[in-house]
Amino acid sequence: MSLRILVGCKRAIDYAVKIQVKSDLSGVVTEGVKHALNPFDEIAMEEAVRLKEKKLANEVIAVSCGPAQSQDVLRTALALGADKAFHVEVPAKEYETLQPIHVSKILAKLAEQEKVDLIILGKQAIDDDCNQTGQMTAAVLNWPQATFASKLQLKDKEATCEREIDGGLETISIKLPAVVTADLRLNTPRYATLPNIMKAKKKPLKKFSPKDLGVDITPRQEIVKVCEPPKRQGGGKVASTEELVERIKKLGVN
Amino acid sequence: MFAIRNIGTKTFRLCRNLAQKNVANLSTSTDTINRSLYNFSDEEVQLKETVGRLAREKIESKVREMEQKGDVLPEIRQLMFDNGLMGIEIPGKYGGTESSFFSSILVVEELGKVDGSISVMCDIQNTLINTLLMQLGSDYLKDKYLPRLATDMIGSFCLSESSSGSDAFAMRTSASKNGDYYTINGNKLWISNSKHAGVFFVMANVNPSLGYKGITCFVVDRDTPGLTIGKNEDKLGLLASSTCAVHFDDVKVHEKNILGKIGQGYKYAISILNEGRIGIGAQMIGLAQGCFDKTIAYTRERQQFGQRIFDFQGMQHQISHVATQLEAARLLVYNAARLKEAGKPFIKEAAMAKYFASEVACQTTSKCIDWMGGVGYTKDYPIEKYYRDCKVGTIYEGTSNIQLNTIAKLIDAEFK
């Protein structure tokens, strides 16, 4: 069984950066701010590379949708072990309104074109926290999906997946081709070794435009306002347990 | 212990943020030509970021332990090899990273921000050992040692002795010829990396009557009979870096283990140290920057007299002065590295870089302790370690006075 895996790689603001809202409240400051590969996509990449090392997959393709700078995360993905990379170039202005609905169609088109058996995505991006792309992609392709995966096993053309859900852990079995989204505990991603970083520049990186793939990225949303969450107010102090119960009752909580 | 935890998570985040801001300037995706010394290639940016991350996430938490043990932990040594940090310029066919000299400099700098001992271990391997072998080694030596140096073997450079430091050519270690073997006798001192080195590049004189023109470089395996590692010096700083005596008692080395040509060792030593000192410059700016970053984070939190201590004008003037010196030192190091890569003359610039960077590191770390106040003087905080670690920078791989001599000689020659 030698699978072809497509891995979604989003360039998002680095997790350690202190986010600042733009003064015109139209978005957050991204200019000159450190970006990196979305951490959940890193986990997705790691899983794909491990499958290749186990000889269950023979090709890992990394794909990123975004402006020219998205190539940075594709280079990271190549250094981590992807065989080739696709950059779906979306100009900066249009990127501001690019939504999972558009990305899922792009990924679906690429998956069909490249005859991919498995799509592994991060469960969500840490900038928008949408948690939609994986699910939408599966729907567009009419493929089974296993989201919030914390364990993935492949056998023949079937995937057994342990999912982290609100109630606990759920194990499901799905037939390939399928979409899996990676959750935090799926694996611990490796560091790109220096030799692999150097070798990555020789790996192929192909550019597409959404039009090439027949996907319309007309915005379906308009960003009205982006602002900081309200500052947390300090809680009040009560003198006794009785008073505490009184206050809770008043708030209408049983 | 609270102190360590607090400065740990907060400064980790702050140092990461700082790294982010600085790296944002390194983006190469602009339309205008960027000739700044901070214009790195994409690979250089990736290497720098990866090593920075690796150092902060994997090495930093073990630094105190390694200092207390007086040794680099085996898993950290393995980490360095596994991630390709020990064979940065070695070609891929030998299992190396196949990158450039400037990449080595960036790696040594990033490691220096976290630990001076790890940084110097990486520096010696890359800028002295690997370079000597690649430039001068026969195919036999390259095929035998480069794959090992890239993947699992540390190398040591043996030049100094008890009576020959700056006056390196006054060395007494001798190598007498017996057929196609040489027998080495002598004692080397101050040998870094020696505790775990698998191979030693030994400078020995095959014909003392010729003076320094008899000095020859021998590649000696650790397990050669007669080679013993002596005591590890009990030093002020860089405690995790082994600095042992290496004794040679009738050590027999085949002539095919001679690096380069007989009697040319003195030339090789000088030329490799010219490059090596750019590496030391990188270690020094890394140490200074690592110390500075942690200290500034503290001054922005610590309050006295109702304000952050950072806000006192006296503090700001001192901080700005030190930051300017550090910036200048870094640019000297980067420039010397780029000149060397371009094949241009770089000896004067390399000497200036090493001299200035080591002096600046000493000043920076000393001021950092002042700014931290009492806690800067305690081992609970990482600051005092930087102060102790960088002191040797003005001494090893050519003392500051020797650098100044070299610079003056070259200035004199410019005016001829």
PDB file of N, CA, C and O in Angstrom, chain B residues 364-405:
ATOM      1  N   THR B 364      29.452  43.965  28.243  1.00  0.00           N
ATOM      2  CA  THR B 364      27.993  43.788  28.244  1.00  0.00           C
ATOM      3  C   THR B 364      27.559  42.962  29.452  1.00  0.00           C
ATOM      4  O   THR B 364      26.650  43.352  30.192  1.00  0.00           O
ATOM      5  N   THR B 365      28.204  41.826  29.661  1.00  0.00           N
ATOM      6  CA  THR B 365      27.775  40.939  30.743  1.00  0.00           C
ATOM      7  C   THR B 365      28.027  41.580  32.098  1.00  0.00           C
ATOM      8  O   THR B 365      27.237  41.407  33.028  1.00  0.00           O
ATOM      9  N   SER B 366      29.100  42.366  32.184  1.00  0.00           N
ATOM     10  CA  SER B 366      29.368  43.050  33.448  1.00  0.00           C
ATOM     11  C   SER B 366      28.276  44.072  33.746  1.00  0.00           C
ATOM     12  O   SER B 366      27.741  44.137  34.855  1.00  0.00           O
ATOM     13  N   LYS B 367      27.898  44.865  32.738  1.00  0.00           N
ATOM     14  CA  LYS B 367      26.828  45.854  32.929  1.00  0.00           C
ATOM     15  C   LYS B 367      25.511  45.156  33.222  1.00  0.00           C
ATOM     16  O   LYS B 367      24.701  45.649  34.009  1.00  0.00           O
ATOM     17  N   CYS B 368      25.288  44.015  32.584  1.00  0.00           N
ATOM     18  CA  CYS B 368      24.033  43.293  32.816  1.00  0.00           C
ATOM     19  C   CYS B 368      23.888  42.908  34.280  1.00  0.00           C
ATOM     20  O   CYS B 368      22.804  43.011  34.858  1.00  0.00           O
ATOM     21  N   ILE B 369      24.985  42.498  34.894  1.00  0.00           N
ATOM     22  CA  ILE B 369      24.911  42.152  36.314  1.00  0.00           C
ATOM     23  C   ILE B 369      24.562  43.403  37.125  1.00  0.00           C
ATOM     24  O   ILE B 369      23.717  43.374  38.019  1.00  0.00           O
ATOM     25  N   ASP B 370      25.179  44.535  36.759  1.00  0.00           N
ATOM     26  CA  ASP B 370      24.842  45.797  37.441  1.00  0.00           C
ATOM     27  C   ASP B 370      23.356  46.090  37.332  1.00  0.00           C
ATOM     28  O   ASP B 370      22.694  46.429  38.307  1.00  0.00           O
ATOM     29  N   TRP B 371      22.813  45.976  36.108  1.00  0.00           N
ATOM     30  CA  TRP B 371      21.411  46.333  35.898  1.00  0.00           C
ATOM     31  C   TRP B 371      20.471  45.394  36.644  1.00  0.00           C
ATOM     32  O   TRP B 371      19.389  45.789  37.045  1.00  0.00           O
ATOM     33  N   MET B 372      20.895  44.144  36.789  1.00  0.00           N
ATOM     34  CA  MET B 372      20.051  43.179  37.492  1.00  0.00           C
ATOM     35  C   MET B 372      20.085  43.422  39.003  1.00  0.00           C
ATOM     36  O   MET B 372      19.213  42.949  39.729  1.00  0.00           O
ATOM     37  N   GLY B 373      21.102  44.123  39.453  1.00  0.00           N
ATOM     38  CA  GLY B 373      21.213  44.347  40.890  1.00  0.00           C
ATOM     39  C   GLY B 373      21.639  43.064  41.599  1.00  0.00           C
ATOM     40  O   GLY B 373      22.295  42.212  41.022  1.00  0.00           O
ATOM     41  N   GLY B 374      21.190  42.925  42.840  1.00  0.00           N
ATOM     42  CA  GLY B 374      21.616  41.781  43.649  1.00  0.00           C
ATOM     43  C   GLY B 374      21.377  40.444  42.989  1.00  0.00           C
ATOM     44  O   GLY B 374      22.221  39.545  43.042  1.00  0.00           O
ATOM     45  N   VAL B 375      20.218  40.286  42.344  1.00  0.00           N
ATOM     46  CA  VAL B 375      19.925  38.971  41.767  1.00  0.00           C
ATOM     47  C   VAL B 375      20.877  38.621  40.634  1.00  0.00           C
ATOM     48  O   VAL B 375      21.102  37.448  40.341  1.00  0.00           O
ATOM     49  N   GLY B 376      21.465  39.633  40.021  1.00  0.00           N
ATOM     50  CA  GLY B 376      22.407  39.352  38.940  1.00  0.00           C
ATOM     51  C   GLY B 376      23.649  38.649  39.469  1.00  0.00           C
ATOM     52  O   GLY B 376      24.374  38.000  38.724  1.00  0.00           O
ATOM     53  N   TYR B 377      23.879  38.818  40.751  1.00  0.00           N
ATOM     54  CA  TYR B 377      25.067  38.258  41.395  1.00  0.00           C
ATOM     55  C   TYR B 377      24.838  36.834  41.876  1.00  0.00           C
ATOM     56  O   TYR B 377      25.775  36.155  42.300  1.00  0.00           O
ATOM     57  N   THR B 378      23.573  36.349  41.798  1.00  0.00           N
ATOM     58  CA  THR B 378      23.266  35.015  42.305  1.00  0.00           C
ATOM     59  C   THR B 378      23.163  33.999  41.179  1.00  0.00           C
ATOM     60  O   THR B 378      22.867  34.329  40.037  1.00  0.00           O
ATOM     61  N   LYS B 379      23.372  32.750  41.550  1.00  0.00           N
ATOM     62  CA  LYS B 379      23.301  31.686  40.555  1.00  0.00           C
ATOM     63  C   LYS B 379      21.865  31.280  40.251  1.00  0.00           C
ATOM     64  O   LYS B 379      21.617  30.481  39.360  1.00  0.00           O
ATOM     65  N   ASP B 380      20.904  31.840  40.986  1.00  0.00           N
ATOM     66  CA  ASP B 380      19.504  31.562  40.678  1.00  0.00           C
ATOM     67  C   ASP B 380      19.125  32.108  39.311  1.00  0.00           C
ATOM     68  O   ASP B 380      18.197  31.634  38.678  1.00  0.00           O
ATOM     69  N   TYR B 381      19.819  33.165  38.907  1.00  0.00           N
ATOM     70  CA  TYR B 381      19.547  33.784  37.620  1.00  0.00           C
ATOM     71  C   TYR B 381      20.675  33.416  36.653  1.00  0.00           C
ATOM     72  O   TYR B 381      21.806  33.214  37.074  1.00  0.00           O
ATOM     73  N   PRO B 382      20.374  33.356  35.368  1.00  0.00           N
ATOM     74  CA  PRO B 382      21.391  32.896  34.411  1.00  0.00           C
ATOM     75  C   PRO B 382      22.454  33.939  34.066  1.00  0.00           C
ATOM     76  O   PRO B 382      23.398  33.644  33.342  1.00  0.00           O
ATOM     77  N   ILE B 383      22.306  35.170  34.596  1.00  0.00           N
ATOM     78  CA  ILE B 383      23.155  36.269  34.134  1.00  0.00           C
ATOM     79  C   ILE B 383      24.630  36.082  34.492  1.00  0.00           C
ATOM     80  O   ILE B 383      25.513  36.288  33.650  1.00  0.00           O
ATOM     81  N   GLU B 384      24.896  35.689  35.732  1.00  0.00           N
ATOM     82  CA  GLU B 384      26.312  35.627  36.152  1.00  0.00           C
ATOM     83  C   GLU B 384      27.095  34.577  35.357  1.00  0.00           C
ATOM     84  O   GLU B 384      28.295  34.690  35.146  1.00  0.00           O
ATOM     85  N   LYS B 385      26.381  33.573  34.859  1.00  0.00           N
ATOM     86  CA  LYS B 385      27.058  32.533  34.071  1.00  0.00           C
ATOM     87  C   LYS B 385      27.592  33.125  32.771  1.00  0.00           C
ATOM     88  O   LYS B 385      28.709  32.800  32.363  1.00  0.00           O
ATOM     89  N   TYR B 386      26.822  34.000  32.138  1.00  0.00           N
ATOM     90  CA  TYR B 386      27.292  34.627  30.903  1.00  0.00           C
ATOM     91  C   TYR B 386      28.565  35.433  31.177  1.00  0.00           C
ATOM     92  O   TYR B 386      29.501  35.435  30.389  1.00  0.00           O
ATOM     93  N   TYR B 387      28.567  36.136  32.320  1.00  0.00           N
ATOM     94  CA  TYR B 387      29.719  36.962  32.705  1.00  0.00           C
ATOM     95  C   TYR B 387      30.976  36.105  32.832  1.00  0.00           C
ATOM     96  O   TYR B 387      32.039  36.473  32.332  1.00  0.00           O
ATOM     97  N   ARG B 388      30.832  34.944  33.479  1.00  0.00           N
ATOM     98  CA  ARG B 388      31.991  34.070  33.647  1.00  0.00           C
ATOM     99  C   ARG B 388      32.375  33.399  32.331  1.00  0.00           C
ATOM    100  O   ARG B 388      33.557  33.262  32.016  1.00  0.00           O
ATOM    101  N   ASP B 389      31.378  32.984  31.562  1.00  0.00           N
ATOM    102  CA  ASP B 389      31.650  32.245  30.326  1.00  0.00           C
ATOM    103  C   ASP B 389      32.401  33.067  29.298  1.00  0.00           C
ATOM    104  O   ASP B 389      33.239  32.548  28.571  1.00  0.00           O
ATOM    105  N   CYS B 390      32.078  34.369  29.199  1.00  0.00           N
ATOM    106  CA  CYS B 390      32.672  35.113  28.092  1.00  0.00           C
ATOM    107  C   CYS B 390      34.079  35.615  28.403  1.00  0.00           C
ATOM    108  O   CYS B 390      34.780  36.048  27.487  1.00  0.00           O
ATOM    109  N   LYS B 391      34.506  35.534  29.661  1.00  0.00           N
ATOM    110  CA  LYS B 391      35.819  36.110  30.003  1.00  0.00           C
ATOM    111  C   LYS B 391      36.956  35.511  29.184  1.00  0.00           C
ATOM    112  O   LYS B 391      37.903  36.193  28.822  1.00  0.00           O
ATOM    113  N   VAL B 392      36.872  34.228  28.883  1.00  0.00           N
ATOM    114  CA  VAL B 392      37.973  33.589  28.157  1.00  0.00           C
ATOM    115  C   VAL B 392      38.048  34.083  26.713  1.00  0.00           C
ATOM    116  O   VAL B 392      39.060  33.885  26.029  1.00  0.00           O
ATOM    117  N   GLY B 393      36.996  34.764  26.256  1.00  0.00           N
ATOM    118  CA  GLY B 393      36.973  35.246  24.873  1.00  0.00           C
ATOM    119  C   GLY B 393      38.132  36.168  24.534  1.00  0.00           C
ATOM    120  O   GLY B 393      38.631  36.163  23.402  1.00  0.00           O
ATOM    121  N   THR B 394      38.607  36.926  25.523  1.00  0.00           N
ATOM    122  CA  THR B 394      39.717  37.842  25.229  1.00  0.00           C
ATOM    123  C   THR B 394      41.061  37.112  25.288  1.00  0.00           C
ATOM    124  O   THR B 394      42.109  37.704  25.059  1.00  0.00           O
ATOM    125  N   ILE B 395      41.009  35.817  25.605  1.00  0.00           N
ATOM    126  CA  ILE B 395      42.240  35.044  25.797  1.00  0.00           C
ATOM    127  C   ILE B 395      42.450  33.963  24.748  1.00  0.00           C
ATOM    128  O   ILE B 395      43.504  33.930  24.095  1.00  0.00           O
ATOM    129  N   TYR B 396      41.452  33.080  24.571  1.00  0.00           N
ATOM    130  CA  TYR B 396      41.736  31.951  23.689  1.00  0.00           C
ATOM    131  C   TYR B 396      41.622  32.275  22.203  1.00  0.00           C
ATOM    132  O   TYR B 396      41.059  33.292  21.817  1.00  0.00           O
ATOM    133  N   GLU B 397      42.173  31.405  21.407  1.00  0.00           N
ATOM    134  CA  GLU B 397      42.293  31.571  19.950  1.00  0.00           C
ATOM    135  C   GLU B 397      42.935  32.907  19.585  1.00  0.00           C
ATOM    136  O   GLU B 397      42.552  33.550  18.615  1.00  0.00           O
ATOM    137  N   GLY B 398      43.926  33.281  20.385  1.00  0.00           N
ATOM    138  CA  GLY B 398      44.626  34.532  20.111  1.00  0.00           C
ATOM    139  C   GLY B 398      44.176  35.618  21.067  1.00  0.00           C
ATOM    140  O   GLY B 398      43.066  36.106  20.944  1.00  0.00           O
ATOM    141  N   THR B 399      45.037  35.990  22.013  1.00  0.00           N
ATOM    142  CA  THR B 399      44.645  36.985  23.007  1.00  0.00           C
ATOM    143  C   THR B 399      44.368  38.325  22.343  1.00  0.00           C
ATOM    144  O   THR B 399      44.777  38.563  21.194  1.00  0.00           O
ATOM    145  N   SER B 400      43.723  39.210  23.081  1.00  0.00           N
ATOM    146  CA  SER B 400      43.419  40.539  22.535  1.00  0.00           C
ATOM    147  C   SER B 400      44.689  41.250  22.103  1.00  0.00           C
ATOM    148  O   SER B 400      44.734  41.888  21.049  1.00  0.00           O
ATOM    149  N   ASN B 401      45.738  41.117  22.901  1.00  0.00           N
ATOM    150  CA  ASN B 401      46.996  41.784  22.531  1.00  0.00           C
ATOM    151  C   ASN B 401      47.570  41.241  21.231  1.00  0.00           C
ATOM    152  O   ASN B 401      48.089  41.994  20.404  1.00  0.00           O
ATOM    153  N   ILE B 402      47.447  39.944  21.040  1.00  0.00           N
ATOM    154  CA  ILE B 402      47.928  39.355  19.788  1.00  0.00           C
ATOM    155  C   ILE B 402      47.091  39.874  18.619  1.00  0.00           C
ATOM    156  O   ILE B 402      47.617  40.193  17.543  1.00  0.00           O
ATOM    157  N   GLN B 403      45.777  39.974  18.839  1.00  0.00           N
ATOM    158  CA  GLN B 403      44.913  40.511  17.770  1.00  0.00           C
ATOM    159  C   GLN B 403      45.365  41.919  17.412  1.00  0.00           C
ATOM    160  O   GLN B 403      45.454  42.282  16.232  1.00  0.00           O
ATOM    161  N   LEU B 404      45.635  42.730  18.446  1.00  0.00           N
ATOM    162  CA  LEU B 404      46.045  44.113  18.193  1.00  0.00           C
ATOM    163  C   LEU B 404      47.363  44.152  17.428  1.00  0.00           C
ATOM    164  O   LEU B 404      47.541  44.985  16.527  1.00  0.00           O
ATOM    165  N   ASN B 405      48.276  43.232  17.780  1.00  0.00           N
ATOM    166  CA  ASN B 405      49.537  43.151  17.017  1.00  0.00           C
ATOM    167  C   ASN B 405      49.259  42.863  15.549  1.00  0.00           C
ATOM    168  O   ASN B 405      49.818  43.499  14.648  1.00  0.00           O
TER     169      ASN B 405
END
